[in-house]
Amino acid sequence: MRALSFLFLTLCLPAWGQNRIGTGAVEALYRQHCMSCHGENLTGGLGASLLDPSAWEVVGKRSGFIEYVQAGDSETGMPSFGESLSVPEIRSLQIYIDEMRQKSDRAAGLSTVVKAGEIYSAGGYRFRLEPVITGLTLPWSINFLSSTQALITERQGQLRFWSEGQLSQPIAGTPEVATRGQGGLLEVAAHPNYSENGWIYLGYSAAAASDSNYSMTKIVRGRVVDQRWQDEEVIFEVPAELHRSSGVHFGTRFVFQDGYLYFSIGDRGAQDQAQDLTRPNGKIHRIHDDGRVPRDNPFVETADAYPSIWTYGNRNAQGLDAHPETGVIFESEHGPRGGDEINRIQRGRNYGWPVITYGMNYNGKPITGQTAAPGMEQPLHYWTPSIAVCGIDFYEGDQFPAWKHNLFAGGLASQELHRLVITENSVVSDEVILQGEGRVRDVATGPDGYLYLVLNGPDRVVRLVPIQE
Ligand code: HEC
């Protein structure tokens, strides 16, 4: 068996994903200022190859990238750019170099995913993908009720049961959802005491009553009786004036813990509002499972702050899960280009978006040169280039014993599944374990111990099944 487990693999993107890599304003910036010496493909010329940072003599050893490019090096002939380029521009060039390095590794066949026929070899196992549910359109979230029953949302607004291998018709009477852009019916989760109380929670984008062009994340709970949605109660909604007209960044993942419901709302395309405590967007929230705001939330005493806020500066949290042993909540944050993150969510903290980020704009224009600042949390892990991170899950099954409590993270554009080995305060390794099977929207451990993936394009649910040797 190859030693695949502990490679630090962030360099791996398939040609079919992330079509922005190496393009846009930052490419023009490179061509204008750096290409004459470092070459069209960054392989070097008058200057060093930029594809192999381990060979660099100064950067990463005696100096940071930004400081080095600003100051130059008169001994070797590397010009100084402190006058001609801003710090954010130099930072965007650093992201571009990371992107181009990955592109070149891919072209050289340095793919990390080992697949022979239908069998993957990764993380110390050989496994295959087994189709479980088909006939879905844009499935977004899966939540198991038992080993033979699960709830599934489809973004266009349908909630379905999957029961004894059969997919139900859409449940009648579920709320109307605003389906523009990335919006729609998003998250579903059964209450931890579902078997007694029957509560099912739905998170979705709801139109403002006053103007259907505006929408925001809303949460309701209800029961399903005879294939009908009943007893609906509103758990969370925001006043009409706080809705947004954009169709992006809804977040909307749930974690239940100790009687509380934690959930995410993305910045809704208004990045600066992620730092604004009067706004609900760009935040992780905490409420009681019946919707009341806990009196010990961190900003209940702060004038005009939105009282359910638990953390802020979160761009678009598309994955949330609690560590099975410590209970610490982990968040995947779909970042700008080059700025996807994994964060540990802690009471009242500021996660920095958009003041600090490891990414730049999708069009290759810089956002900021700052990746760290006092009072702002560093991600536990980040991906430059981005994988377009989405759903996450701590594996709790017993079909892959060596993966117990590893964090699995799905990528949309990258079509990857990453296995992160996590200790209390760090990510020890990041391994791509499968690739190219579709956009990975959600990840969940099934009660049968298999690892389930919700995939878009082709739309289906599959599970990873180990090959018994
Ligand atoms: C006039 C030629 C020239 C231009 C233009 C130029 N460089 Fe360089 N660069 C060099 C030379 C020469 C070196 C040193 C090469 C060596 O040691 O092998 C270098 C080295 C580097 C290194 C490696 C530093 C190390 O620690 O060894 C980086 C990173 C770098 N340049 C980035 C850039 C960036 C980014 C730009 C555009 C903003 C740029 N360079 C533009 C000539 C140039």
CSV table of C-alpha atoms and ligand atoms in Angstrom, one decimal, residues 33-34 36-38 46-48 50 55-59 65 68-69 76-79 81 85 93 97, ligand 1:
chain,number,residue,atom,x,y,z
A,33,HIS,CA,5.9,43.4,-14.4
A,34,CYS,CA,7.4,40.0,-14.0
A,36,SER,CA,10.3,39.5,-19.0
A,37,CYS,CA,12.6,37.9,-16.4
A,38,HIS,CA,10.5,35.0,-14.9
A,46,LEU,CA,16.8,36.0,-16.2
A,47,GLY,CA,15.1,35.4,-12.9
A,48,ALA,CA,14.4,32.2,-10.9
A,50,LEU,CA,8.6,30.8,-9.7
A,55,ALA,CA,14.6,26.6,-4.5
A,56,TRP,CA,14.1,30.2,-3.5
A,57,GLU,CA,16.9,31.6,-1.6
A,58,VAL,CA,15.3,34.5,0.3
A,59,VAL,CA,11.5,34.2,0.2
A,65,PHE,CA,7.1,37.4,-0.4
A,68,TYR,CA,11.0,40.8,-0.9
A,69,VAL,CA,9.2,42.0,-4.0
A,76,THR,CA,20.9,39.3,-7.9
A,77,GLY,CA,19.2,41.9,-10.1
A,78,MET,CA,15.6,41.4,-8.9
A,79,PRO,CA,14.2,44.9,-9.2
A,81,PHE,CA,8.6,47.1,-6.9
A,85,LEU,CA,3.0,48.0,-7.2
A,93,LEU,CA,0.7,38.1,-7.7
A,97,ILE,CA,2.0,32.1,-8.6
B,1,HEC,C1,14.6,42.5,-14.4
B,1,HEC,C2,14.3,41.1,-14.2
B,1,HEC,C3,13.3,40.7,-13.2
B,1,HEC,C4,12.0,41.1,-13.1
B,1,HEC,C5,11.2,42.1,-14.0
B,1,HEC,C6,11.4,40.4,-11.9
B,1,HEC,N1,12.3,39.6,-11.4
B,1,HEC,FE1,12.0,38.4,-9.8
B,1,HEC,N2,14.0,37.9,-9.8
B,1,HEC,C7,14.9,38.3,-10.7
B,1,HEC,C8,16.2,37.8,-10.4
B,1,HEC,C9,17.5,38.0,-11.2
B,1,HEC,C10,16.0,37.0,-9.3
B,1,HEC,C11,17.0,36.2,-8.5
B,1,HEC,C12,17.2,34.9,-9.2
B,1,HEC,C13,18.0,33.9,-8.6
B,1,HEC,O1,18.5,34.0,-7.5
B,1,HEC,O2,18.2,32.8,-9.3
B,1,HEC,C14,14.6,37.1,-8.9
B,1,HEC,C15,14.0,36.3,-7.9
B,1,HEC,C16,12.6,36.3,-7.6
B,1,HEC,C17,12.0,35.5,-6.6
B,1,HEC,C18,12.7,34.4,-5.8
B,1,HEC,C19,13.3,35.0,-4.6
B,1,HEC,C20,14.2,34.1,-3.8
B,1,HEC,O3,13.9,34.0,-2.6
B,1,HEC,O4,15.0,33.4,-4.4
B,1,HEC,C21,10.7,35.8,-6.6
B,1,HEC,C22,9.6,35.2,-5.7
B,1,HEC,C23,10.5,36.9,-7.6
B,1,HEC,N3,11.7,37.2,-8.2
B,1,HEC,C24,9.3,37.4,-7.9
B,1,HEC,C25,9.1,38.4,-8.9
B,1,HEC,C26,7.9,39.1,-9.1
B,1,HEC,C27,6.5,38.8,-8.4
B,1,HEC,C28,8.1,39.9,-10.2
B,1,HEC,C29,7.1,40.9,-10.8
B,1,HEC,C30,6.4,41.8,-9.9
B,1,HEC,C31,9.5,39.8,-10.5
B,1,HEC,N4,10.1,38.9,-9.7
B,1,HEC,C32,10.1,40.6,-11.5
B,1,HEC,C33,14.7,39.2,-11.8
B,1,HEC,C34,13.5,39.8,-12.1
